[in-house]
Short mmCIF file of N, CA and C in Angstrom, two decimals:
data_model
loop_
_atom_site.label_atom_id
_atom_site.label_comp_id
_atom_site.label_asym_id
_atom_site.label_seq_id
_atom_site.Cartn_x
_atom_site.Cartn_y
_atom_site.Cartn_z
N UNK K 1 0.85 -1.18 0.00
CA UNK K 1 0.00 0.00 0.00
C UNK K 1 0.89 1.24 0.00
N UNK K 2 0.31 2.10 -1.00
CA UNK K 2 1.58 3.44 -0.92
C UNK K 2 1.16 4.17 0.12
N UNK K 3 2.01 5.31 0.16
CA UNK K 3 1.69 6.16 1.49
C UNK K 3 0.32 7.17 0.80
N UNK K 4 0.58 7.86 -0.45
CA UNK K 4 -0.95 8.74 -0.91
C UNK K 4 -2.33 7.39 -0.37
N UNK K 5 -2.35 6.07 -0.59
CA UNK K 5 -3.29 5.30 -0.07
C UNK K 5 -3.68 5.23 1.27
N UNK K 6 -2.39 5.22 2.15
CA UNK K 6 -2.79 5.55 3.34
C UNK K 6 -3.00 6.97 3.72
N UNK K 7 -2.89 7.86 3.41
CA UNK K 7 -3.69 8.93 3.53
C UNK K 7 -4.74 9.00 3.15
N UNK K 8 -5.21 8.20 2.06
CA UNK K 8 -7.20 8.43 2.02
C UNK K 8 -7.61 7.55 3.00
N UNK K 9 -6.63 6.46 3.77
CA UNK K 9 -7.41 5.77 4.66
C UNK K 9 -7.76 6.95 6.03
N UNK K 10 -6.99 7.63 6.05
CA UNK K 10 -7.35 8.37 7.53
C UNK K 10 -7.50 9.28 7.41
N UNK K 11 -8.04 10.24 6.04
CA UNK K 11 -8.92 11.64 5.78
C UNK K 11 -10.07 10.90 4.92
N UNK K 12 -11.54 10.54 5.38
CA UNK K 12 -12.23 10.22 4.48
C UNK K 12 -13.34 11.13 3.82
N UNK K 13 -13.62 12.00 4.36
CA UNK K 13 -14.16 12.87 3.13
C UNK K 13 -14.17 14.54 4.53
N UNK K 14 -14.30 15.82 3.07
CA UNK K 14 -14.66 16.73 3.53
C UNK K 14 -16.04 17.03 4.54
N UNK K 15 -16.68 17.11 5.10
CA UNK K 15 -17.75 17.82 5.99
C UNK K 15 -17.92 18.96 5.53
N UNK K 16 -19.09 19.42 5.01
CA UNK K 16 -19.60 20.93 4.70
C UNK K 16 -20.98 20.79 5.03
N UNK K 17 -20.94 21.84 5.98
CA UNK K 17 -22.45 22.11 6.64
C UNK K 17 -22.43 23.57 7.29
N UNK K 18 -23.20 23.98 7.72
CA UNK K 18 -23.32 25.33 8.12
C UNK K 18 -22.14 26.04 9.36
N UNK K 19 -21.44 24.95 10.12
CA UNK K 19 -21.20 24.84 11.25
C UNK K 19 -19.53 25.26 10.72
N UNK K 20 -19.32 24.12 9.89
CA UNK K 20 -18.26 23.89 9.04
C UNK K 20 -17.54 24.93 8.00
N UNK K 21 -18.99 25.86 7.94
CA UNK K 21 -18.35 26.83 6.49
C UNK K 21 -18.00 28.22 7.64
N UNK K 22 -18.47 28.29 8.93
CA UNK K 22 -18.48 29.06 9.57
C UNK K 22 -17.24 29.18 10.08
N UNK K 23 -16.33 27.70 10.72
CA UNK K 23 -15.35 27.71 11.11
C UNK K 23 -14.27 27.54 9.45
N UNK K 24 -14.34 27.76 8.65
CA UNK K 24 -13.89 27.66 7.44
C UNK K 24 -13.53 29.37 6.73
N UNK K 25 -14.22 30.32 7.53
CA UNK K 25 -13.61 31.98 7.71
C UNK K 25 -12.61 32.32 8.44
N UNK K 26 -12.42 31.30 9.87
CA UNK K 26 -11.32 31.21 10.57
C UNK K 26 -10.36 30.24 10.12
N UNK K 27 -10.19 30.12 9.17
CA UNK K 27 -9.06 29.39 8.74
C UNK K 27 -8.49 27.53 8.91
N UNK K 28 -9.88 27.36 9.11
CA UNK K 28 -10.39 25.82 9.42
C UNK K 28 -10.99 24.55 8.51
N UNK K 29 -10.67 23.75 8.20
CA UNK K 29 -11.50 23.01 7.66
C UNK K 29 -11.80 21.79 8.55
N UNK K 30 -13.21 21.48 7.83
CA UNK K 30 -13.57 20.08 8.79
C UNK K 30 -13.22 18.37 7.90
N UNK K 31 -12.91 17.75 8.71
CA UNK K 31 -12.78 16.43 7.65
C UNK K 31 -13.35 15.38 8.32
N UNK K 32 -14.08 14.24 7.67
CA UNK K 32 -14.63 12.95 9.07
C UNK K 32 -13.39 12.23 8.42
N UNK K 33 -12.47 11.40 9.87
CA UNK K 33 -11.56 10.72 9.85
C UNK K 33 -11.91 9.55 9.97
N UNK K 34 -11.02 8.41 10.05
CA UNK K 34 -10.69 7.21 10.74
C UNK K 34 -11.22 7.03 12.15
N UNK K 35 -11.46 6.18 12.65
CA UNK K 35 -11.92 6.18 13.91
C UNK K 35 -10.48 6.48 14.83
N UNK K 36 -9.81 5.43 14.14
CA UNK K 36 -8.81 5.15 15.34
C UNK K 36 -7.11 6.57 14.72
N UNK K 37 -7.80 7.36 13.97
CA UNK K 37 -6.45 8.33 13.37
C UNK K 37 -6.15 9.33 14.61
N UNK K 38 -4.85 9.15 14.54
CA UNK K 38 -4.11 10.69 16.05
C UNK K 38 -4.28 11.92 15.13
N UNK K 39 -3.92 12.46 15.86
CA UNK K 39 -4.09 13.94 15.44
C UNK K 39 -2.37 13.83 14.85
N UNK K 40 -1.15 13.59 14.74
CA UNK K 40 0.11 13.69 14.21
C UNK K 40 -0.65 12.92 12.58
N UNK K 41 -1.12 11.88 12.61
CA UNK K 41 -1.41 11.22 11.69
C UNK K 41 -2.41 12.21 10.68
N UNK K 42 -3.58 12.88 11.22
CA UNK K 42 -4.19 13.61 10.85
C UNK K 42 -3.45 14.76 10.06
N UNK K 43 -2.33 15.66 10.78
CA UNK K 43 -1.47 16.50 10.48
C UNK K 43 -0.94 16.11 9.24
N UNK K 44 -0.15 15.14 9.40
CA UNK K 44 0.29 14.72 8.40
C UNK K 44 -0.31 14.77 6.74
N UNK K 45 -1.44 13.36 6.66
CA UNK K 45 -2.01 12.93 5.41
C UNK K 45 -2.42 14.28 4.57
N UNK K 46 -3.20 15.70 5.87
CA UNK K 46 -3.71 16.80 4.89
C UNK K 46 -2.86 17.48 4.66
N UNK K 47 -0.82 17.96 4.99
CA UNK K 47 -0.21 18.51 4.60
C UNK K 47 0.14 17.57 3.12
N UNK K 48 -0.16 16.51 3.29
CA UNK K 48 0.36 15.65 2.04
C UNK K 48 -0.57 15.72 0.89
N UNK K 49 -1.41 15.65 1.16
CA UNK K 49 -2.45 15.32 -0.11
C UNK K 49 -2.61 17.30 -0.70
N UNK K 50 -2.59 18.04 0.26
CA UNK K 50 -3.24 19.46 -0.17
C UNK K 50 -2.02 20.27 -0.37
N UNK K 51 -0.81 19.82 0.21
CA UNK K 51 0.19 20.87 0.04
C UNK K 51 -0.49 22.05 1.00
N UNK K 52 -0.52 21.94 2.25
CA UNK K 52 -0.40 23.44 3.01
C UNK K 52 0.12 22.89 4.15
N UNK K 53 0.44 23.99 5.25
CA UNK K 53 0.95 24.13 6.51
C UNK K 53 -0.36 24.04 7.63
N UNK K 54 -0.30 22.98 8.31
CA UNK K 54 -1.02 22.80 9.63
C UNK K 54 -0.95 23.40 10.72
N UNK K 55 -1.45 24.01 11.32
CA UNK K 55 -1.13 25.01 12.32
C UNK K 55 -1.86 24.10 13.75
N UNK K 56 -3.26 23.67 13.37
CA UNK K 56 -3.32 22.59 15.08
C UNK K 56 -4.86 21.67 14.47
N UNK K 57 -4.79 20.64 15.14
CA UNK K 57 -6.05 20.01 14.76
C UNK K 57 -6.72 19.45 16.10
N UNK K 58 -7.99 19.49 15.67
CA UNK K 58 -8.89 19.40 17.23
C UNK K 58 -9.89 18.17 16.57
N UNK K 59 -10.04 17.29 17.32
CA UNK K 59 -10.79 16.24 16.48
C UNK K 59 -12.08 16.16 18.01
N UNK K 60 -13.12 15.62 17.47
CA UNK K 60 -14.12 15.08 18.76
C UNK K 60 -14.46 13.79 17.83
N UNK K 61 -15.62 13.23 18.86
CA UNK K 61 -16.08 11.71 18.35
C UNK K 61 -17.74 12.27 18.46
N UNK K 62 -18.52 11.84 17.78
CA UNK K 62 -19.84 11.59 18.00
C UNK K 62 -20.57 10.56 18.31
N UNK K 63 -20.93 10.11 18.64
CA UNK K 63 -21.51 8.81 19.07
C UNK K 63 -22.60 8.62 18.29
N UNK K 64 -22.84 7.08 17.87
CA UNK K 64 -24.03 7.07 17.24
C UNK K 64 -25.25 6.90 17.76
N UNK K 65 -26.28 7.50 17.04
CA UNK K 65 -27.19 7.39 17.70
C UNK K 65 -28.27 5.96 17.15
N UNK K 66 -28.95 5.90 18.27
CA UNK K 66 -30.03 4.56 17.95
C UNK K 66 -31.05 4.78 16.91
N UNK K 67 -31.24 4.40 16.30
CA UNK K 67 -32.45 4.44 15.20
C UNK K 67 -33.26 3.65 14.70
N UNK K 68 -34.16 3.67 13.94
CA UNK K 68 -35.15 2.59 13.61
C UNK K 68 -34.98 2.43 11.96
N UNK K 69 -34.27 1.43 11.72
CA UNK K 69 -34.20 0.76 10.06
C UNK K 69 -35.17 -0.31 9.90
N UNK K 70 -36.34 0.32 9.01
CA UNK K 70 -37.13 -0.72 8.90
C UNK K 70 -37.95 -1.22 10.04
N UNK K 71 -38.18 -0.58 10.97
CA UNK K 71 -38.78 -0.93 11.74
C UNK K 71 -38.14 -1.78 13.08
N UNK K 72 -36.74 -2.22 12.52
CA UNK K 72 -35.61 -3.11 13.72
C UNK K 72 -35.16 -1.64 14.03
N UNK K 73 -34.46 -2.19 15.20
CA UNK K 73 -33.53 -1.27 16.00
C UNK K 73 -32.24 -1.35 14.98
N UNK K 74 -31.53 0.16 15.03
CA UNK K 74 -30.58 -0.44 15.05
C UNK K 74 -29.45 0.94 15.47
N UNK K 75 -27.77 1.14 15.20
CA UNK K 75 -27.09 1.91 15.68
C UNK K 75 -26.51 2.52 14.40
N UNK K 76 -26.23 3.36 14.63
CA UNK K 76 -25.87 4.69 13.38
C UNK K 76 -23.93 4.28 14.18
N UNK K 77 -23.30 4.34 13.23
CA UNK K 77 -21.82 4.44 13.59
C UNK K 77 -21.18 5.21 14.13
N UNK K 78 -19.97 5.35 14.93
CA UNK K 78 -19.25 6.39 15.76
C UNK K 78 -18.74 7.09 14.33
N UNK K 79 -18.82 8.49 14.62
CA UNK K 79 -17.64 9.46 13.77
C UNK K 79 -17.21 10.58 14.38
N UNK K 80 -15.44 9.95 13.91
CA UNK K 80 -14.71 10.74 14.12
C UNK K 80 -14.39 11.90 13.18
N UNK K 81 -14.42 13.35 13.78
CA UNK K 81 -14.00 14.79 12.97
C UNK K 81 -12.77 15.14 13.03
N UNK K 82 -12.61 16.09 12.62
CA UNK K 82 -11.46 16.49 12.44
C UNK K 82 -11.36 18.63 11.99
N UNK K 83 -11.23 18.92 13.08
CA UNK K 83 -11.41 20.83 12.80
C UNK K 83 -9.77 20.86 12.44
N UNK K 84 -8.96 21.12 11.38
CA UNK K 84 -7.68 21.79 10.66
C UNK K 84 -7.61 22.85 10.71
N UNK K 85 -6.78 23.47 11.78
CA UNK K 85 -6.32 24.97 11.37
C UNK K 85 -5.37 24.78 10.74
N UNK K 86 -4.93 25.80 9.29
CA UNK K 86 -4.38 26.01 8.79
C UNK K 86 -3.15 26.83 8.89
N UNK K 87 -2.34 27.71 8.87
CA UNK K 87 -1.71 28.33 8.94
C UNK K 87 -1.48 29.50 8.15
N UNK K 88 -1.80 30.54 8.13
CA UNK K 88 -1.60 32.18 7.46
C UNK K 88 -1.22 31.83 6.00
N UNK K 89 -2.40 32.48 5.18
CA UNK K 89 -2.40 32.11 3.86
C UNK K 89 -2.19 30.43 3.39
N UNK K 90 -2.65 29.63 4.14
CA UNK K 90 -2.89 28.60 3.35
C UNK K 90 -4.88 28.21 3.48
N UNK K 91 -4.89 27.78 2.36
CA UNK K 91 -6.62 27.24 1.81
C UNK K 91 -6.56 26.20 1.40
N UNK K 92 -7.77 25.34 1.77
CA UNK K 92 -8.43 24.14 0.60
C UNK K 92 -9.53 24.53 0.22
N UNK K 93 -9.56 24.11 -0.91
CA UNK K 93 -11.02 24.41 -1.52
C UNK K 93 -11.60 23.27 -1.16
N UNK K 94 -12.73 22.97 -0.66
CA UNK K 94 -13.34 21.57 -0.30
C UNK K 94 -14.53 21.47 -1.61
N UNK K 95 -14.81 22.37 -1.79
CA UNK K 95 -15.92 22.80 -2.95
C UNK K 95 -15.68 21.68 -4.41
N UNK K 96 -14.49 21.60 -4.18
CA UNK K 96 -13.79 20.65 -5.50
C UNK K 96 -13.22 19.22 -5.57
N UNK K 97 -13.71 18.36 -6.33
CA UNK K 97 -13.14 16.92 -5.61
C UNK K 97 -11.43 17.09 -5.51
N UNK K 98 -11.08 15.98 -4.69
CA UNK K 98 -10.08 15.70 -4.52
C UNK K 98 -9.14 15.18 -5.40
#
């Protein structure tokens, strides 16, 4: 497995939502990770894949919640985020595939 492969394993897609475009004026982007990705690991894959400078990353977990599929119970999956500060004059466009 090359290393660009293991970086899509532990950035799996952009997050854009209202919350997201807000912290995205402060120089932030959001990403849902890997469950089990560190924040060095995190640092890493998005200086690699985007070409910019990382300045700090703050990740939380959400828990899933219970729901009804079909009428069974069932559990929505844990996800892990990922808030990227960037560093002075660097951007991703998330707007654009990867």
């Amino acid at each position: 497995m090359s290393a660009t492969a293991a970086h899509y394993d532990v950035i799996r897609k952009p997050i854009i939502t209202e919350k997201s475009t807000m912290a995205s004026e402060n120089g932030a982007v959001v990403f849902e990770v890997a469950i089990d990705a560190a924040k060095p690991q995190i640092k890493e894959a998005v200086e690699a894949l985007f070409g910019v400078k990382v300045k700090a990353v703050n990740t939380t977990i959400t828990k899933g919640k219970v729901k009804r599929f079909r009428g069974r119970i069932g559990k929505r999956k844990d996800v892990k985020k990922a808030y990227v500060t960037l560093e002075e004059g660097n951007t991703i466009d998330v707007s654009t595939g990867l």
